[in-house]
CSV table of C-alpha atoms in Angstrom, one decimal:
chain,number,residue,atom,x,y,z
H,1,GLN,CA,24.3,16.8,-17.2
H,2,TRP,CA,23.8,16.2,-13.8
H,3,LEU,CA,25.9,19.5,-12.5
H,4,HIS,CA,24.2,21.4,-15.1
H,5,ASP,CA,20.7,21.0,-13.8
H,6,ILE,CA,21.7,21.4,-10.6
H,7,CYS,CA,22.9,24.8,-10.9
H,8,GLU,CA,19.9,25.8,-13.1
H,9,THR,CA,17.8,24.6,-11.0
H,10,ASN,CA,19.1,26.5,-7.9
H,11,GLY,CA,20.4,29.7,-10.0
H,12,TRP,CA,24.3,28.9,-8.9
H,13,GLU,CA,27.1,29.4,-11.4
H,14,HIS,CA,29.8,26.7,-11.2
H,15,ARG,CA,31.4,25.0,-14.3
H,16,GLN,CA,33.6,22.4,-12.0
H,17,SER,CA,32.9,19.3,-10.5
H,18,PRO,CA,32.7,18.2,-7.7
H,19,ILE,CA,30.2,20.9,-6.4
H,20,ILE,CA,29.7,21.2,-2.7
H,21,TRP,CA,26.7,23.5,-1.3
H,22,ARG,CA,25.7,23.8,2.1
H,23,GLU,CA,21.2,23.2,3.2
H,24,LEU,CA,20.8,26.2,5.5
H,25,LEU,CA,17.6,24.5,7.7
H,26,ASP,CA,16.4,27.6,9.2
H,27,ARG,CA,16.0,28.8,5.9
H,28,GLY,CA,14.2,25.8,4.8
H,29,GLY,CA,16.6,24.2,3.5
H,30,LYS,CA,17.7,26.7,0.7
H,31,GLY,CA,21.3,25.9,-0.8
H,32,LEU,CA,24.1,27.3,0.0
H,33,LEU,CA,26.7,26.8,-2.6
H,34,LEU,CA,30.6,26.5,-1.4
H,35,GLY,CA,32.1,25.7,-4.9
H,36,GLY,CA,34.4,23.1,-5.8
H,37,VAL,CA,37.1,20.9,-3.1
H,38,ASN,CA,39.3,23.8,-3.0
H,39,ASP,CA,36.6,26.4,-1.9
H,40,PHE,CA,35.0,23.4,0.4
H,41,LEU,CA,38.2,23.4,1.8
H,42,GLU,CA,38.6,26.9,2.6
H,43,TYR,CA,35.4,27.3,3.8
H,44,ALA,CA,36.3,24.6,6.3
H,45,GLN,CA,39.3,26.3,7.4
H,46,ARG,CA,37.8,29.9,7.5
H,47,TYR,CA,34.7,29.0,9.4
H,48,TYR,CA,35.7,25.4,11.9
H,49,GLY,CA,39.6,26.0,12.0
H,50,ILE,CA,40.0,22.5,10.1
H,51,THR,CA,42.8,22.2,7.8
H,52,SER,CA,43.0,19.1,5.8
H,53,MET,CA,46.4,17.9,5.6
H,54,MET,CA,45.9,14.5,3.0
H,55,LEU,CA,47.2,15.1,-0.5
H,56,SER,CA,45.0,14.3,-3.7
H,57,GLU,CA,46.6,11.3,-4.1
H,58,GLU,CA,45.6,9.9,-0.5
H,59,MET,CA,41.8,11.8,-1.0
H,60,LEU,CA,41.6,9.9,-4.3
H,61,ASP,CA,42.0,6.4,-2.5
H,62,ILE,CA,39.4,7.3,0.2
H,63,ALA,CA,37.3,8.3,-2.4
H,64,GLU,CA,37.6,4.7,-4.3
H,65,GLU,CA,37.5,2.9,-1.0
H,66,ASN,CA,34.3,4.8,-0.2
H,67,LEU,CA,32.9,3.7,-3.3
H,68,GLN,CA,33.6,0.2,-3.4
H,69,ALA,CA,31.9,0.5,0.1
H,70,HIS,CA,29.0,2.1,-1.5
H,71,ILE,CA,29.0,-0.6,-4.2
H,72,GLU,CA,28.9,-3.9,-1.5
H,73,ILE,CA,26.5,-2.0,1.0
H,74,GLU,CA,24.0,-1.8,-2.3
H,75,LYS,CA,24.8,-5.6,-3.2
H,76,GLU,CA,23.9,-6.5,0.5
H,77,GLU,CA,20.6,-4.5,0.6
H,78,GLU,CA,19.5,-6.2,-2.9
H,79,GLU,CA,20.2,-9.6,-1.6
H,80,ILE,CA,18.1,-8.9,1.2
H,81,LYS,CA,15.8,-7.5,-0.5
H,82,SER,CA,16.0,-10.9,-2.9
H,83,LEU,CA,15.2,-13.1,0.0
H,84,ILE,CA,11.8,-10.9,1.0
H,85,LYS,CA,8.9,-12.9,-0.2
H,86,ARG,CA,5.8,-10.9,-1.6
H,87,LEU,CA,2.4,-12.2,-1.4
H,88,GLN,CA,-0.3,-11.4,-3.5
H,89,ILE,CA,-3.6,-11.1,-1.9
H,90,TRP,CA,-6.9,-10.5,-3.2
H,91,ILE,CA,-9.9,-9.8,-1.6
H,92,THR,CA,-13.6,-9.7,-2.8
H,93,SER,CA,-16.2,-7.8,-1.6
H,94,ALA,CA,-13.8,-5.2,-0.4
H,95,SER,CA,-16.1,-2.7,0.3
H,96,ALA,CA,-17.0,-4.6,3.2
H,97,PRO,CA,-16.4,-3.3,7.0
H,98,THR,CA,-14.1,-6.7,7.2
H,99,CYS,CA,-11.7,-5.6,4.5
H,100,TYR,CA,-11.3,-2.3,6.1
H,101,GLN,CA,-10.6,-3.5,9.6
H,102,LEU,CA,-8.5,-6.7,7.9
H,103,ILE,CA,-5.7,-4.7,5.9
H,104,PRO,CA,-3.8,-3.4,9.1
H,105,LEU,CA,-3.8,-7.0,10.5
H,106,LEU,CA,-1.9,-8.3,7.4
H,107,ALA,CA,0.3,-5.6,6.5
H,108,ASN,CA,1.8,-5.3,10.0
H,109,GLY,CA,3.5,-8.6,9.9
H,110,GLU,CA,2.3,-10.4,12.6
H,111,VAL,CA,0.6,-12.7,9.9
H,112,PHE,CA,2.8,-13.4,7.6
H,113,GLY,CA,6.2,-12.5,9.4
H,114,MET,CA,8.3,-9.2,9.1
H,115,THR,CA,10.3,-10.8,6.0
H,116,THR,CA,7.3,-11.2,3.5
H,117,GLU,CA,6.1,-8.2,1.8
H,118,ILE,CA,2.7,-8.3,0.6
H,119,SER,CA,0.8,-6.5,-1.9
H,120,ILE,CA,-2.9,-6.3,-1.2
H,121,HIS,CA,-5.7,-5.9,-4.0
H,122,LEU,CA,-9.2,-4.8,-3.3
H,123,LEU,CA,-11.6,-6.7,-5.7
H,124,ASP,CA,-15.3,-4.8,-5.9
H,125,SER,CA,-17.9,-3.7,-8.0
H,126,ASP,CA,-18.0,-0.7,-10.0
H,127,GLN,CA,-20.5,1.1,-7.9
H,128,PHE,CA,-18.0,1.3,-4.9
H,129,LYS,CA,-15.0,2.2,-6.7
H,130,GLU,CA,-14.7,5.4,-4.9
H,131,VAL,CA,-14.6,3.3,-1.5
H,132,LEU,CA,-12.3,1.3,-2.8
H,133,CYS,CA,-10.0,4.6,-3.8
H,134,GLY,CA,-10.1,6.0,0.0
H,135,ILE,CA,-9.1,2.3,1.5
H,136,VAL,CA,-6.2,2.4,-0.9
H,137,MET,CA,-5.4,6.0,0.3
H,138,GLU,CA,-5.9,5.6,3.5
H,139,ALA,CA,-3.5,2.5,3.4
H,140,GLU,CA,-1.0,4.2,1.7
H,141,ASP,CA,-0.9,7.2,4.0
H,142,MET,CA,-0.4,4.8,7.0
H,143,ALA,CA,3.1,3.2,5.1
H,144,PHE,CA,2.9,0.1,6.3
H,145,PRO,CA,7.0,-1.0,6.1
H,146,LEU,CA,5.6,-4.6,4.8
H,147,LEU,CA,3.0,-3.6,2.4
H,148,HIS,CA,4.5,-3.2,-1.0
H,149,SER,CA,1.4,-2.1,-2.8
H,150,ILE,CA,-2.2,-1.6,-2.3
H,151,SER,CA,-4.5,-1.4,-5.5
H,152,ALA,CA,-8.6,-1.1,-6.6
H,153,HIS,CA,-9.9,-3.4,-9.0
H,154,THR,CA,-13.5,-3.2,-10.3
H,155,LYS,CA,-13.0,-5.3,-13.4
H,156,ILE,CA,-13.3,-8.7,-13.2
H,157,ASP,CA,-11.3,-10.1,-15.8
H,158,GLU,CA,-8.3,-8.6,-14.0
H,159,ALA,CA,-9.3,-10.5,-11.0
H,160,PHE,CA,-7.1,-12.9,-9.0
H,161,ILE,CA,-3.8,-12.7,-11.5
H,162,GLN,CA,-0.9,-14.0,-9.4
H,163,ALA,CA,-2.9,-14.8,-6.3
H,164,ASP,CA,-1.2,-16.5,-3.3
H,165,ILE,CA,-4.4,-16.0,-1.4
H,166,ILE,CA,-7.7,-15.0,-1.9
H,167,ILE,CA,-10.2,-14.4,0.3
H,168,VAL,CA,-13.9,-14.4,-0.2
H,169,LEU,CA,-16.2,-12.0,1.7
H,170,ASP,CA,-19.2,-11.9,-0.5
H,171,ASP,CA,-22.7,-12.1,1.2
H,172,VAL,CA,-26.1,-12.1,0.5
H,173,LEU,CA,-28.9,-9.9,2.1
H,174,LEU,CA,-31.4,-12.1,3.6
H,175,ASN,CA,-35.1,-11.4,3.8
H,176,ARG,CA,-37.4,-14.6,3.9
H,177,GLU,CA,-40.3,-12.4,3.1
H,178,VAL,CA,-39.5,-11.6,0.0
H,179,GLN,CA,-36.7,-14.1,-1.4
H,180,SER,CA,-36.9,-18.1,-0.8
H,181,ILE,CA,-34.0,-19.9,0.5
H,182,GLY,CA,-33.2,-21.0,-3.3
H,183,ASP,CA,-32.9,-18.2,-4.4
H,184,TYR,CA,-30.3,-16.7,-2.1
H,185,ILE,CA,-28.3,-20.1,-3.1
H,186,ARG,CA,-28.5,-19.5,-6.6
H,187,GLU,CA,-27.3,-16.0,-5.7
H,188,MET,CA,-24.4,-17.0,-4.2
H,189,SER,CA,-23.7,-20.3,-7.0
H,190,ASP,CA,-23.7,-17.4,-9.2
H,191,ILE,CA,-20.6,-15.3,-7.6
H,192,CYS,CA,-18.8,-18.5,-7.3
H,193,GLN,CA,-19.6,-19.3,-10.7
H,194,VAL,CA,-17.9,-16.2,-11.8
H,195,TYR,CA,-15.1,-16.6,-9.2
H,196,ALA,CA,-13.8,-20.5,-9.9
H,197,PRO,CA,-13.0,-20.2,-13.2
H,198,LEU,CA,-11.0,-16.9,-13.1
H,199,ILE,CA,-9.1,-18.5,-10.2
H,200,GLU,CA,-8.2,-21.7,-11.9
H,201,LYS,CA,-6.9,-19.0,-14.9
H,202,ASN,CA,-5.1,-16.5,-13.3
H,203,ALA,CA,-4.5,-17.6,-9.5
H,204,LYS,CA,-1.4,-19.2,-8.5
H,205,SER,CA,-1.7,-23.1,-8.9
H,206,GLU,CA,-1.1,-23.3,-5.1
H,207,VAL,CA,-3.6,-20.5,-4.3
H,208,ARG,CA,-5.5,-20.6,-1.0
H,209,VAL,CA,-9.0,-19.6,-0.8
H,210,ILE,CA,-10.6,-18.4,2.8
H,211,SER,CA,-14.5,-18.4,2.6
H,212,SER,CA,-15.4,-15.6,5.2
H,213,GLY,CA,-18.6,-13.6,5.9
H,214,LYS,CA,-21.7,-13.7,7.4
H,215,THR,CA,-24.1,-16.2,5.1
H,216,PHE,CA,-23.4,-19.3,3.0
H,217,VAL,CA,-19.7,-19.5,4.4
H,218,ASN,CA,-19.7,-23.2,3.8
H,219,LEU,CA,-21.8,-23.3,0.8
H,220,LYS,CA,-19.4,-20.7,-1.0
H,221,ALA,CA,-15.9,-23.0,-0.3
H,222,MET,CA,-18.3,-25.9,-1.4
H,223,MET,CA,-19.3,-24.0,-5.0
H,224,ILE,CA,-15.5,-22.6,-5.3
H,225,MET,CA,-14.4,-26.2,-5.3
H,226,THR,CA,-17.2,-27.5,-7.6
H,227,TYR,CA,-16.6,-24.5,-10.4
H,228,GLY,CA,-13.4,-24.7,-10.3
H,229,PRO,CA,-12.4,-28.6,-10.1
H,230,SER,CA,-8.4,-27.9,-10.8
H,231,ILE,CA,-8.8,-25.9,-7.4
H,232,LYS,CA,-7.1,-28.2,-4.9
H,233,PRO,CA,-9.7,-29.1,-2.0
H,234,GLU,CA,-7.3,-28.9,0.9
H,235,ASN,CA,-6.7,-25.1,-0.3
H,236,VAL,CA,-10.2,-24.0,0.0
H,237,ILE,CA,-11.4,-23.4,3.7
H,238,ALA,CA,-14.1,-21.8,5.7
H,239,VAL,CA,-13.6,-19.6,8.7
H,240,ALA,CA,-15.5,-20.7,12.0
H,241,THR,CA,-13.1,-18.3,14.5
H,242,SER,CA,-15.3,-15.8,14.7
H,243,TRP,CA,-17.8,-18.1,16.6
H,244,GLU,CA,-14.9,-20.1,18.6
H,245,SER,CA,-14.2,-16.6,19.7
H,246,ALA,CA,-17.9,-15.2,20.8
H,247,ALA,CA,-18.2,-18.7,22.6
H,248,LYS,CA,-14.6,-18.3,24.7
H,249,ALA,CA,-16.0,-14.6,25.4
H,250,MET,CA,-19.3,-15.8,26.6
H,251,LEU,CA,-17.6,-18.8,29.3
H,252,ALA,CA,-15.1,-16.6,30.8
H,253,ARG,CA,-17.5,-13.8,31.3
H,254,LYS,CA,-19.6,-16.3,33.3
H,255,LEU,CA,-16.3,-17.7,35.1
H,256,ASN,CA,-14.8,-14.2,35.4
H,257,MET,CA,-11.7,-14.8,34.0
H,258,ASN,CA,-9.6,-13.7,30.5
H,259,ALA,CA,-11.4,-15.2,27.5
H,260,ALA,CA,-7.7,-16.0,25.9
H,261,GLY,CA,-7.8,-18.9,28.5
H,262,VAL,CA,-10.7,-20.9,27.0
H,263,LYS,CA,-9.3,-23.4,24.7
H,264,ASP,CA,-10.5,-26.2,22.6
H,265,VAL,CA,-14.2,-24.9,22.0
H,266,ILE,CA,-15.0,-26.7,18.7
H,267,VAL,CA,-17.8,-25.2,16.4
H,268,TRP,CA,-19.2,-28.4,14.4
H,269,GLY,CA,-21.4,-27.9,11.1
H,270,ASN,CA,-22.4,-25.2,9.2
H,271,ILE,CA,-20.7,-21.7,10.1
H,272,THR,CA,-23.3,-19.4,9.7
H,273,GLY,CA,-25.9,-21.8,9.6
H,274,CYS,CA,-27.0,-24.4,12.1
H,275,ASN,CA,-24.1,-25.2,14.1
H,276,TYR,CA,-23.2,-27.0,17.5
H,277,ILE,CA,-21.0,-25.3,20.2
H,278,ASP,CA,-19.2,-28.0,21.9
H,279,LEU,CA,-17.5,-28.2,25.2
H,280,SER,CA,-16.6,-31.5,25.8
H,281,HIS,CA,-13.0,-30.9,25.1
H,282,ALA,CA,-12.9,-27.2,25.8
H,283,LYS,CA,-10.1,-26.2,28.8
H,284,LEU,CA,-9.5,-23.2,31.1
H,285,TYR,CA,-5.8,-21.8,31.3
H,286,GLY,CA,-5.2,-19.9,34.1
H,287,TYR,CA,-8.1,-20.0,35.9
H,288,ASP,CA,-8.1,-19.0,39.7
H,289,CYS,CA,-10.3,-21.5,41.5
H,290,ALA,CA,-9.6,-23.7,44.1
H,291,ILE,CA,-6.9,-25.9,42.6
H,292,TRP,CA,-3.4,-24.0,41.5
H,293,GLY,CA,-1.0,-25.5,39.1
H,294,PRO,CA,1.3,-24.2,36.3
H,295,ALA,CA,0.5,-21.7,33.6
H,296,ASN,CA,0.3,-24.8,31.4
H,297,PHE,CA,-2.3,-26.8,33.7
H,298,PRO,CA,-5.5,-27.1,31.8
H,299,ARG,CA,-9.0,-27.6,33.8
H,300,PRO,CA,-11.7,-29.1,31.6
H,301,VAL,CA,-14.8,-26.4,31.1
H,302,LEU,CA,-17.6,-28.8,32.3
H,303,ASN,CA,-15.9,-29.6,35.7
H,304,MET,CA,-15.7,-25.7,36.8
H,305,ILE,CA,-19.0,-24.7,35.4
H,306,TYR,CA,-21.0,-26.3,38.2
H,307,ASP,CA,-24.4,-24.5,36.8
H,308,ARG,CA,-25.1,-27.1,34.4
H,309,GLU,CA,-28.3,-25.4,33.6
H,310,TRP,CA,-26.6,-22.4,32.4
H,311,ILE,CA,-25.2,-24.8,29.8
H,312,HIS,CA,-28.0,-26.1,28.7
H,313,SER,CA,-30.9,-23.3,29.0
H,314,GLU,CA,-28.4,-20.1,28.2
H,315,PHE,CA,-25.2,-21.3,26.9
H,316,LEU,CA,-26.6,-24.1,24.5
H,317,SER,CA,-29.4,-22.0,23.6
H,318,ALA,CA,-27.7,-18.7,23.1
H,319,GLN,CA,-26.4,-19.9,20.2
H,320,SER,CA,-29.0,-17.7,18.7
H,321,SER,CA,-27.7,-15.0,20.7
H,322,LEU,CA,-24.1,-15.7,19.6
H,323,ASN,CA,-25.5,-15.6,16.1
H,324,SER,CA,-27.0,-12.2,16.8
H,325,ARG,CA,-23.5,-11.1,18.0
H,326,VAL,CA,-21.7,-12.3,15.1
H,327,SER,CA,-24.0,-11.8,12.5
H,328,HIS,CA,-23.9,-7.8,13.9
H,329,CYS,CA,-20.3,-7.4,14.3
H,330,VAL,CA,-19.2,-4.7,12.4
H,331,GLY,CA,-16.1,-6.1,10.9
H,332,MET,CA,-13.4,-6.3,13.6
H,333,LEU,CA,-14.2,-9.8,15.1
H,334,PRO,CA,-14.4,-11.6,11.1
H,335,ALA,CA,-11.1,-9.6,10.3
H,336,HIS,CA,-9.4,-10.9,13.3
H,337,ALA,CA,-10.7,-14.7,12.6
H,338,VAL,CA,-9.4,-14.4,9.5
H,339,ALA,CA,-6.1,-13.0,9.8
H,340,THR,CA,-6.2,-15.9,12.9
H,341,VAL,CA,-6.6,-18.8,10.2
H,342,LEU,CA,-4.1,-17.6,7.8
H,343,ARG,CA,-1.2,-17.2,10.9
H,344,TYR,CA,-1.7,-20.7,11.6
H,345,TRP,CA,-1.9,-21.3,8.1
H,346,TYR,CA,1.6,-20.6,7.5
H,347,HIS,CA,2.8,-20.7,10.8
H,348,GLY,CA,1.0,-23.2,12.6
H,349,SER,CA,-1.7,-23.5,15.4
H,350,PRO,CA,-0.4,-23.3,19.0
H,351,PRO,CA,0.9,-26.8,20.3
H,352,GLY,CA,-2.0,-29.1,21.0
H,353,GLU,CA,-4.2,-26.4,20.6
H,354,ILE,CA,-7.8,-27.2,18.5
H,355,VAL,CA,-8.9,-24.8,15.7
H,356,SER,CA,-12.4,-25.2,14.0
H,357,VAL,CA,-12.7,-24.6,10.5
H,358,GLY,CA,-14.7,-25.8,7.6
H,359,VAL,CA,-12.9,-28.1,5.6
H,360,PHE,CA,-14.2,-30.7,2.5
H,361,THR,CA,-15.2,-34.0,4.1
H,362,GLU,CA,-13.9,-37.4,3.4
H,363,GLY,CA,-15.5,-39.3,5.9
H,364,GLN,CA,-14.3,-38.0,9.5
H,365,PHE,CA,-16.3,-38.4,12.5
H,366,CYS,CA,-18.7,-40.4,10.2
H,367,VAL,CA,-19.9,-37.0,8.5
H,368,PRO,CA,-20.8,-37.8,4.8
H,369,HIS,CA,-18.4,-37.1,2.2
H,370,GLY,CA,-18.0,-34.4,-0.1
H,371,ILE,CA,-19.4,-31.5,2.1
H,372,VAL,CA,-18.0,-28.5,3.5
H,373,PHE,CA,-18.4,-28.9,7.3
H,374,SER,CA,-16.8,-27.5,10.6
H,375,MET,CA,-14.3,-29.3,12.7
H,376,PRO,CA,-11.6,-29.3,14.7
H,377,VAL,CA,-8.3,-29.1,13.0
H,378,ARG,CA,-4.5,-28.4,13.5
H,379,PHE,CA,-2.5,-26.6,11.2
H,380,GLN,CA,1.3,-27.5,10.8
H,381,ASN,CA,3.8,-27.2,8.0
H,382,GLY,CA,2.1,-24.6,6.1
H,383,ASN,CA,-1.0,-27.6,5.9
H,384,TRP,CA,-4.0,-28.4,8.4
H,385,ASN,CA,-5.2,-32.2,9.4
H,386,VAL,CA,-8.6,-32.7,11.1
H,387,VAL,CA,-8.3,-34.0,15.1
H,388,THR,CA,-9.9,-37.4,14.0
H,389,GLU,CA,-8.4,-38.9,17.2
H,390,LEU,CA,-11.0,-37.0,19.3
H,391,GLU,CA,-13.7,-39.3,21.5
H,392,ILE,CA,-17.3,-37.8,20.7
H,393,SER,CA,-20.3,-38.9,22.3
H,394,GLU,CA,-23.5,-40.8,20.7
H,395,THR,CA,-25.6,-37.7,21.7
H,396,THR,CA,-22.8,-35.5,19.9
H,397,GLN,CA,-22.9,-37.8,16.9
H,398,GLU,CA,-26.1,-37.8,16.3
H,399,VAL,CA,-26.3,-33.7,16.2
H,400,LEU,CA,-23.1,-34.0,13.4
H,401,GLY,CA,-25.5,-36.6,11.6
H,402,ARG,CA,-28.3,-33.4,11.7
H,403,LEU,CA,-25.9,-30.6,11.2
H,404,ALA,CA,-24.6,-32.8,8.0
H,405,HIS,CA,-28.1,-33.2,6.5
H,406,GLU,CA,-28.5,-29.3,6.2
H,407,LEU,CA,-25.6,-29.1,4.5
H,408,ILE,CA,-26.1,-31.8,2.4
H,409,GLN,CA,-29.6,-29.9,1.6
H,410,GLU,CA,-27.9,-27.2,0.5
H,411,LYS,CA,-26.0,-28.5,-1.8
H,412,LEU,CA,-28.8,-30.6,-3.8
H,413,ILE,CA,-30.3,-27.4,-4.0
H,414,ALA,CA,-27.4,-25.6,-5.6
H,415,LEU,CA,-26.5,-28.5,-7.9
H,416,ARG,CA,-30.0,-28.2,-8.9
H,417,GLU,CA,-29.9,-24.7,-9.6
H,418,ILE,CA,-26.6,-25.9,-11.7
H,419,LYS,CA,-28.5,-28.0,-13.7
H,420,GLU,CA,-31.5,-25.6,-14.1
H,421,MET,CA,-28.6,-23.5,-15.7
H,422,HIS,CA,-26.6,-25.4,-17.4
H,423,PRO,CA,-29.0,-28.7,-18.3
H,424,TYR,CA,-26.5,-30.0,-21.3
H,425,GLY,CA,-23.2,-31.0,-19.7
H,426,SER,CA,-23.3,-30.4,-15.9
H,427,ASP,CA,-23.2,-34.3,-15.3
H,428,GLU,CA,-19.4,-33.9,-14.7
H,429,ILE,CA,-20.1,-30.7,-12.2
H,430,THR,CA,-22.6,-32.8,-10.3
H,431,SER,CA,-20.4,-35.4,-10.1
């Protein structure tokens, strides 16, 4: 049948197998029929002066050996493919610029490793279907070797099927003149109320959920845990790395050095609300100053910045300008922040370094239990642990108390909204 189809496609007359032809590259790959084996040997003798001295039995033995080698190669390739793990990644509000910037970072192998294939699922409302299809087409055209598939979804019932990772990018547009803070919290709560049960129903039991965005990042993580009680709290985190990066860049500009050499800047509290950039544990590596040392020789940031007035009057008060920088970024910075946290979560953070992440509190640093609060952690062996051995000053402790109060108020408002929407049966959620 194969022989018949080939000959019919090319307009050839040949009734015996095997069939041999030559592709003429200078004619666009058009095939020139040579015939069977005897015809091929005659062709080789006439044009190239090559004569086969092998007998038919020898040729059959070679053919059998080639076949066995081919089978073994195919088997080896199948075994290699079976070793490649494929992660199912879902991204909500996928029409956002952050998602567009994030896809290449996830698909190039730097986040999950060069042996891990990924399938990306983009979720958004039907009005953004055309945007999602454009992203899918562009990602496919880039032919990432580890991107097994990418798809667009607008039906919420299909969300999070077999998800290993869920990246929640949903935001609310803030305009205090039009709506109150309670209205915005209700809006965010409604989104989480839809997502959480679907995560419980469709995603894998060990699914990891990352909350990112420009508004209510802590609250999103909190409400997903609230509405999805079977979702493990240690598997839900809020990303604060954008703030870390922006603060490090500001320090690097002041010290005229590379921002990559600034380490252990801590972001405390409400990531997209009132937070505190703590420099008391921050260090500099590779800083050009009077004291020299090896590449791993750290210098405390506060010892190197002699202009303390700048720290208190510009840097600390400049958190509002940092807020402006982070809030108005077009997607590259938050995408890099999400990719960085995912890489640390799967492969561990750099030895000894501190990473700021919003996590479910259990009384660390005297922060009240039961809120999502940004604090220093380290990633190791697929898990994270709060760096509780850090010493903090009384002043910092007071600041943490004020920051925790804001988050508790957000949580209380959200729970009040839940009770109003569900007056019966809300006790279990509230507890």
